[in-house]
Amino acid sequence: MRSLGFWFEFASTYSYPAAMRIEAACVAAGVALEWKPFLLGPVFAAQGMTDSPFNLYPIKGRYMWRDMERLCAAQGLGWQKPGQFPRGSLLAARVASAHAQAPWVAAFVRAVYVANFAQDRDIGRTRTVTDILQEIGVDPAPVLDRAQSPEGKQSLRNLTDSAQAHGLFGAPSFTVGDELFWGGDRLDAAIAAATGCI
Amino acid sequence: MRSLGFWFEFASTYSYPAAMRIEAACVAAGVALEWKPFLLGPVFAAQGMTDSPFNLYPIKGRYMWRDMERLCAAQGLGWQKPGQFPRGSLLAARVASAHAQAPWVAAFVRAVYVANFAQDRDIGRTRTVTDILQEIGVDPAPVLDRAQSPEGKQSLRNLTDSAQAHGLFGAPSFTVGDELFWGGDRLDAAIAAATGCI
């Protein structure tokens, strides 16, 4: 059984529906799932972009907001257009990267996405991340301490470097060995690759 | 029954697998298909881009070429990375737009894509377009005359203007009424919208 790397950015709209279904999809297929939070900012900057492509190209942004409504409706997910886009994702990403092996990481990832895209909460605030940890039954203090330690910060830098080494240019992305798949629509193809079905 | 508009550009890689399966998919679903050739150049220019995003963002381009190999293999389509990208599509697009109601338009569209992406032929040359018309059993001379007449040229300009009016920013795209779907992965969603299933 091969593993599937799930590369996500908490500020990324299209990462939200992918994050909500990926664990169940991998379990159903018998594929090991690796949570790979990273930051899109440095990835976009390496391509000469200083903002989300959805802001840089408004015509594409308009499409994306409508598309998200349809995607979330089709997947039965809550949706509320966030009052700010993109939102700061640094602390939440550090929590997820420093605790990628924790038994609660999947619940945390989903809760952050729901906060950002279904509840319009500011996930960039420490208070919001603290509240989310409490809501999923995790003691926030030691988790945040480790996330903000030098090792915690380095773990996210390493993942962001690794994303670029894998040729990632957006989120969500999926990797199976050296194969890269971009976009939530490719999750099924990535799972098929992981199971040896393609 | 609602109709589905298929917006395609002959130079567009991702339009190729969509073009190869769309007619059969629409027939199976009982959806009326409208062929909508247009030029991406003016659409990209309106966003400040002077070349294909796959050339402007090489990291995205590298992904696309590998992704096309996988997509064509999965769909059982021939694939050969074209020696030139993007290729000139003006004459082929004029033929398709001026003859969008012709009984042979579907065969012509598919033959042009096969020429560009499976046979590495230069579809930008008049001779290649002429050969393709002959290969599908159509007398080239009157077809090319009409395509290059003032009315033929205007029909393609009108479609390109209409693409921008619909908010298109890439190809392939699909429209059902005012709803826009971008990318070959969304063909099934577009067909579902046309049949009232979403």
Coordinates of C-alpha atoms in Angstrom, one line a residue:
Chain A
M1 CA 0.0 0.0 0.0
R2 CA 1.4 3.4 -1.0
S3 CA 0.7 6.6 0.8
L4 CA -0.9 9.7 -0.5
G5 CA 0.4 13.2 0.5
F6 CA -2.3 15.8 0.9
W7 CA -0.9 19.3 0.4
F8 CA -3.2 22.0 1.7
E9 CA -3.2 25.7 2.7
F10 CA -5.8 26.9 5.2
A11 CA -6.4 30.1 3.2
S12 CA -7.2 28.1 0.1
T13 CA -10.8 27.9 -0.9
Y14 CA -10.6 24.7 -3.0
S15 CA -8.6 23.0 -0.3
Y16 CA -11.7 23.1 1.9
P17 CA -14.0 20.6 0.1
A18 CA -10.9 18.3 -0.5
A19 CA -10.0 18.4 3.2
M20 CA -13.5 17.5 4.2
R21 CA -13.6 14.3 2.2
I22 CA -10.0 13.1 1.9
E23 CA -9.8 11.0 5.1
A24 CA -12.9 9.0 4.4
A25 CA -11.9 8.5 0.7
C26 CA -8.4 7.2 1.7
V27 CA -9.9 4.9 4.4
A28 CA -12.3 3.5 1.9
A29 CA -9.5 2.9 -0.6
G30 CA -7.1 1.6 2.0
V31 CA -4.6 4.3 1.3
A32 CA -2.3 5.8 4.0
L33 CA -2.9 9.6 4.2
E34 CA -0.1 12.0 5.0
W35 CA -1.2 15.5 6.1
K36 CA 1.0 18.1 4.4
P37 CA 0.2 21.7 5.4
F38 CA 2.2 24.3 3.7
L39 CA 2.1 28.0 2.9
L40 CA 1.1 29.2 -0.6
G41 CA 2.7 32.6 -0.2
P42 CA 6.3 31.6 -0.9
V43 CA 5.1 29.3 -3.7
F44 CA 3.2 32.1 -5.4
A45 CA 6.1 34.5 -4.7
A46 CA 8.5 32.1 -6.5
Q47 CA 6.2 32.5 -9.6
G48 CA 6.3 36.3 -9.3
M49 CA 2.8 36.6 -7.7
T50 CA 2.3 38.7 -4.6
D51 CA -1.3 37.8 -3.9
S52 CA -3.8 35.0 -4.6
P53 CA -4.3 34.4 -8.3
F54 CA -8.0 34.8 -7.5
N55 CA -7.3 38.4 -6.5
L56 CA -4.7 39.1 -9.2
Y57 CA -7.1 37.8 -11.9
P58 CA -10.6 39.1 -10.8
I59 CA -12.4 37.3 -13.6
K60 CA -11.0 34.0 -12.3
G61 CA -11.9 35.1 -8.8
R62 CA -15.5 35.7 -9.6
Y63 CA -15.8 32.3 -11.1
M64 CA -14.2 30.7 -8.1
W65 CA -16.6 32.2 -5.6
R66 CA -19.6 30.9 -7.6
D67 CA -17.9 27.6 -8.2
M68 CA -17.3 27.2 -4.4
E69 CA -21.1 27.6 -3.8
R70 CA -21.8 24.8 -6.2
L71 CA -19.1 22.5 -5.0
C72 CA -20.1 22.9 -1.3
A73 CA -23.8 22.4 -2.2
A74 CA -23.0 19.3 -4.1
Q75 CA -20.8 17.9 -1.3
G76 CA -23.4 18.9 1.4
L77 CA -20.9 21.3 3.1
G78 CA -21.6 24.6 4.8
W79 CA -20.4 27.6 2.9
Q80 CA -20.2 31.3 3.7
K81 CA -18.0 33.6 1.6
P82 CA -15.3 34.8 4.0
G83 CA -15.2 38.5 4.8
Q84 CA -11.5 38.5 4.2
F85 CA -9.5 36.6 1.5
P86 CA -7.0 35.2 1.8
R87 CA -6.9 34.9 5.6
G88 CA -3.7 34.5 7.6
S89 CA -3.0 30.8 8.0
L90 CA 0.5 30.8 9.6
L91 CA -0.4 29.8 13.1
A92 CA -3.0 27.1 12.1
A93 CA -0.5 25.7 9.6
R94 CA 2.2 25.6 12.2
V95 CA -0.1 23.7 14.5
A96 CA -1.0 21.2 11.8
S97 CA 2.7 20.7 10.7
A98 CA 4.1 20.4 14.2
H99 CA 1.4 17.9 15.1
A100 CA 0.9 16.2 11.8
Q101 CA 1.1 12.8 13.6
A102 CA -1.4 13.7 16.4
P103 CA -4.6 11.6 16.5
W104 CA -6.6 14.9 16.4
V105 CA -4.9 16.4 13.3
A106 CA -7.7 15.4 10.9
A107 CA -10.3 16.9 13.2
F108 CA -8.2 20.1 13.6
V109 CA -7.8 20.5 9.8
R110 CA -11.5 20.1 9.2
A111 CA -12.4 22.5 12.0
V112 CA -10.1 25.2 10.7
Y113 CA -11.6 25.0 7.2
V114 CA -15.2 25.1 8.6
A115 CA -14.2 28.1 10.7
N116 CA -12.8 29.9 7.7
F117 CA -15.3 29.0 5.0
A118 CA -18.5 28.0 6.7
Q119 CA -18.5 30.3 9.8
D120 CA -16.5 33.3 8.5
R121 CA -14.2 33.3 11.6
D122 CA -10.8 34.9 11.4
I123 CA -8.5 31.9 11.5
G124 CA -5.5 34.2 11.5
R125 CA -6.2 35.2 15.1
T126 CA -4.5 33.2 17.9
R127 CA -7.8 33.4 19.8
T128 CA -9.6 31.6 17.0
V129 CA -7.0 28.8 16.7
T130 CA -7.2 28.5 20.5
D131 CA -11.0 28.2 20.4
I132 CA -10.9 25.6 17.6
L133 CA -8.5 23.4 19.6
Q134 CA -10.8 23.6 22.6
E135 CA -13.8 22.8 20.4
I136 CA -12.2 19.6 19.3
G137 CA -11.2 18.7 22.8
V138 CA -7.5 19.5 22.7
D139 CA -5.7 21.4 25.4
P140 CA -4.4 24.5 23.5
A141 CA -1.4 25.7 25.6
P142 CA 1.1 22.8 25.0
V143 CA -0.1 22.5 21.4
L144 CA 0.5 26.2 20.6
D145 CA 3.8 26.1 22.5
R146 CA 5.2 23.3 20.3
A147 CA 3.8 24.9 17.2
Q148 CA 5.5 28.2 17.9
S149 CA 8.8 26.6 19.0
P150 CA 11.8 26.8 16.7
E151 CA 11.2 23.2 15.8
G152 CA 7.5 23.8 15.2
K153 CA 8.3 26.7 12.9
Q154 CA 11.0 24.8 11.1
S155 CA 8.6 21.9 10.4
L156 CA 6.3 24.2 8.4
R157 CA 9.3 25.7 6.5
N158 CA 10.4 22.2 5.6
L159 CA 7.0 21.3 4.3
T160 CA 6.8 24.5 2.2
D161 CA 10.3 23.8 0.8
S162 CA 9.3 20.2 0.1
A163 CA 6.1 21.4 -1.7
Q164 CA 8.3 23.5 -4.0
A165 CA 10.7 20.6 -4.5
H166 CA 7.7 18.5 -5.6
G167 CA 6.8 21.1 -8.2
L168 CA 3.7 22.2 -6.4
F169 CA 2.2 25.5 -7.6
G170 CA -1.2 25.6 -6.0
A171 CA -3.5 23.9 -3.5
P172 CA -4.9 21.4 -2.9
S173 CA -2.4 19.1 -4.4
F174 CA -1.8 15.4 -4.0
T175 CA 1.4 13.4 -4.4
V176 CA 1.9 9.7 -4.8
G177 CA 5.6 9.0 -5.1
D178 CA 6.9 11.4 -7.7
E179 CA 3.5 11.9 -9.3
L180 CA 1.8 15.2 -8.6
F181 CA -1.9 15.9 -8.9
W182 CA -3.4 19.4 -8.7
G183 CA -6.9 20.3 -7.7
G184 CA -9.6 18.7 -5.7
D185 CA -11.0 17.1 -8.9
R186 CA -7.9 15.0 -9.1
L187 CA -8.3 13.4 -5.7
D188 CA -9.8 10.2 -7.2
A189 CA -7.1 10.0 -9.7
A190 CA -4.5 10.3 -7.0
I191 CA -6.1 7.6 -4.9
A192 CA -6.2 5.4 -8.0
A193 CA -2.5 5.9 -8.4
A194 CA -1.9 5.1 -4.8
T195 CA -3.8 1.8 -5.1
G196 CA -2.0 0.9 -8.3
C197 CA -5.2 1.2 -10.3
I198 CA -3.8 3.4 -13.0
Chain B
M1 CA -34.0 20.0 -22.6
R2 CA -31.4 22.7 -22.1
S3 CA -28.3 23.1 -24.2
L4 CA -24.7 23.1 -23.3
G5 CA -22.2 25.4 -24.8
F6 CA -18.7 23.9 -25.3
W7 CA -16.1 26.7 -25.5
F8 CA -12.8 25.5 -26.9
E9 CA -9.6 26.8 -28.4
F10 CA -7.7 24.5 -30.8
A11 CA -4.3 25.5 -29.3
S12 CA -5.5 24.4 -25.8
T13 CA -4.2 21.1 -24.5
Y14 CA -6.9 20.5 -22.0
S15 CA -9.6 21.2 -24.6
Y16 CA -8.4 18.1 -26.5
P17 CA -9.7 15.3 -24.2
A18 CA -12.9 17.3 -23.6
A19 CA -13.5 17.7 -27.3
M20 CA -13.0 14.0 -27.9
R21 CA -15.7 12.9 -25.4
I22 CA -18.2 15.7 -25.3
E23 CA -20.4 14.7 -28.2
A24 CA -21.0 11.2 -26.9
A25 CA -21.5 12.4 -23.3
C26 CA -24.1 14.9 -24.5
V27 CA -25.9 12.4 -26.6
A28 CA -26.0 9.9 -23.7
A29 CA -27.5 12.6 -21.4
G30 CA -29.9 13.9 -24.0
V31 CA -28.3 17.4 -23.9
A32 CA -28.1 19.6 -27.0
L33 CA -24.5 20.5 -27.7
E34 CA -23.4 23.9 -29.1
W35 CA -19.9 24.1 -30.5
K36 CA -18.3 27.4 -29.5
P37 CA -14.8 27.9 -30.9
F38 CA -13.1 31.0 -29.7
L39 CA -9.6 32.5 -29.4
L40 CA -7.9 32.5 -26.0
G41 CA -5.4 35.2 -27.1
P42 CA -7.7 38.2 -26.6
V43 CA -9.1 36.6 -23.4
F44 CA -5.6 36.2 -21.9
A45 CA -4.6 39.7 -23.1
A46 CA -7.6 41.2 -21.3
Q47 CA -6.0 39.7 -18.1
G48 CA -2.6 41.2 -18.9
M49 CA -1.1 37.9 -20.2
T50 CA 0.7 37.9 -23.5
D51 CA 1.3 34.1 -23.7
S52 CA -0.2 30.9 -22.4
P53 CA -0.2 30.7 -18.6
F54 CA 1.7 27.4 -19.2
N55 CA 4.5 29.3 -20.8
L56 CA 4.3 32.2 -18.4
Y57 CA 4.4 29.9 -15.3
P58 CA 6.8 27.1 -16.3
I59 CA 6.2 25.2 -13.1
K60 CA 2.6 25.0 -14.1
G61 CA 3.6 24.1 -17.6
R62 CA 5.7 21.2 -16.5
Y63 CA 2.8 19.8 -14.5
M64 CA 0.4 20.2 -17.5
W65 CA 2.6 18.2 -19.9
R66 CA 2.7 15.3 -17.5
D67 CA -0.9 15.6 -16.7
M68 CA -1.9 15.5 -20.3
E69 CA 0.0 12.2 -20.7
R70 CA -2.0 10.7 -17.8
L71 CA -5.3 12.1 -19.0
C72 CA -4.9 10.8 -22.5
A73 CA -3.8 7.4 -21.3
A74 CA -6.8 7.2 -19.0
Q75 CA -9.2 8.2 -21.8
G76 CA -7.5 6.0 -24.4
L77 CA -6.4 8.9 -26.6
G78 CA -3.3 9.3 -28.7
W79 CA -0.8 11.8 -27.3
Q80 CA 2.3 13.4 -28.6
K81 CA 3.7 16.5 -27.1
P82 CA 3.5 19.1 -29.8
G83 CA 6.7 20.5 -31.2
Q84 CA 5.3 24.0 -30.9
F85 CA 3.0 25.4 -28.2
P86 CA 0.7 27.1 -28.5
R87 CA 0.1 26.6 -32.2
G88 CA -1.8 29.1 -34.4
S89 CA -5.5 28.3 -34.3
L90 CA -7.0 31.2 -36.2
L91 CA -7.9 29.4 -39.5
A92 CA -9.2 26.2 -37.9
A93 CA -11.3 28.3 -35.5
R94 CA -12.7 30.3 -38.3
V95 CA -13.7 27.1 -40.1
A96 CA -15.4 25.8 -37.0
S97 CA -17.2 29.0 -36.2
A98 CA -18.3 29.8 -39.7
H99 CA -19.5 26.2 -40.0
A100 CA -20.7 25.5 -36.5
Q101 CA -24.0 24.1 -37.8
A102 CA -22.5 21.9 -40.4
P103 CA -23.1 18.1 -40.0
W104 CA -19.3 17.6 -40.1
V105 CA -18.3 20.1 -37.5
A106 CA -17.8 17.5 -34.7
A107 CA -15.6 15.4 -36.9
F108 CA -13.6 18.5 -37.9
V109 CA -13.1 19.6 -34.3
R110 CA -11.9 16.2 -33.3
A111 CA -9.6 15.8 -36.3
V112 CA -7.9 19.2 -35.6
Y113 CA -7.2 18.2 -32.0
V114 CA -5.8 14.8 -33.1
A115 CA -3.6 16.6 -35.6
N116 CA -2.3 19.0 -33.0
F117 CA -1.9 16.7 -30.0
A118 CA -1.6 13.2 -31.3
Q119 CA 0.1 13.7 -34.6
D120 CA 2.2 16.8 -34.0
R121 CA 1.0 18.5 -37.2
D122 CA 1.1 22.2 -37.6
I123 CA -2.6 23.1 -37.5
G124 CA -1.6 26.8 -38.0
R125 CA -0.8 26.1 -41.7
T126 CA -3.5 26.4 -44.3
R127 CA -2.2 23.3 -45.9
T128 CA -2.8 21.3 -42.7
V129 CA -6.4 22.6 -42.4
T130 CA -7.0 21.8 -46.0
D131 CA -5.7 18.2 -45.5
I132 CA -7.9 17.7 -42.5
L133 CA -11.0 18.8 -44.3
Q134 CA -10.2 16.3 -47.1
E135 CA -9.5 13.6 -44.6
I136 CA -13.0 13.9 -43.1
G137 CA -14.5 13.9 -46.6
V138 CA -15.3 17.7 -47.0
D139 CA -14.5 19.7 -50.1
P140 CA -12.0 22.3 -48.7
A141 CA -12.4 25.2 -51.1
P142 CA -15.9 26.4 -50.4
V143 CA -15.4 25.8 -46.7
L144 CA -12.2 27.9 -46.5
D145 CA -13.8 30.6 -48.7
R146 CA -16.7 31.0 -46.3
A147 CA -14.4 30.8 -43.2
Q148 CA -12.2 33.6 -44.6
S149 CA -15.0 35.8 -45.8
P150 CA -15.9 38.9 -43.8
E151 CA -18.9 37.1 -42.3
G152 CA -16.8 34.1 -41.4
K153 CA -14.1 36.2 -39.7
Q154 CA -16.9 38.1 -37.8
S155 CA -18.5 34.9 -36.6
L156 CA -15.3 34.1 -34.7
R157 CA -14.9 37.6 -33.3
N158 CA -18.5 37.4 -32.1
L159 CA -17.8 34.1 -30.3
T160 CA -14.7 35.5 -28.7
D161 CA -16.6 38.6 -27.5
S162 CA -19.3 36.3 -26.2
A163 CA -16.8 34.2 -24.3
Q164 CA -15.6 37.3 -22.5
A165 CA -19.2 38.4 -21.9
H166 CA -19.8 35.0 -20.2
G167 CA -16.8 35.6 -17.9
L168 CA -14.6 32.9 -19.6
F169 CA -10.9 33.0 -18.7
G170 CA -9.7 29.7 -20.0
A171 CA -10.5 26.6 -22.1
P172 CA -12.2 24.3 -22.1
S173 CA -15.3 25.9 -20.6
F174 CA -18.9 25.0 -20.6
T175 CA -22.0 27.2 -20.2
V176 CA -25.5 26.2 -19.3
G177 CA -27.6 29.3 -19.3
D178 CA -25.7 31.8 -17.1
E179 CA -23.7 29.1 -15.3
L180 CA -20.0 28.8 -16.2
F181 CA -17.9 25.7 -15.7
W182 CA -14.2 25.7 -16.3
G183 CA -12.0 22.7 -17.1
G184 CA -12.6 19.3 -18.6
D185 CA -13.1 17.9 -15.1
R186 CA -16.4 19.9 -14.9
L187 CA -18.0 18.5 -18.0
D188 CA -20.1 16.0 -16.0
A189 CA -21.2 18.8 -13.6
A190 CA -22.2 20.9 -16.6
I191 CA -24.1 18.1 -18.2
A192 CA -25.9 17.5 -14.8
A193 CA -26.8 21.2 -14.8
A194 CA -28.2 21.0 -18.3
T195 CA -30.3 18.0 -17.4
G196 CA -31.6 19.7 -14.2
C197 CA -29.9 17.1 -12.0
I198 CA -28.2 19.7 -9.8

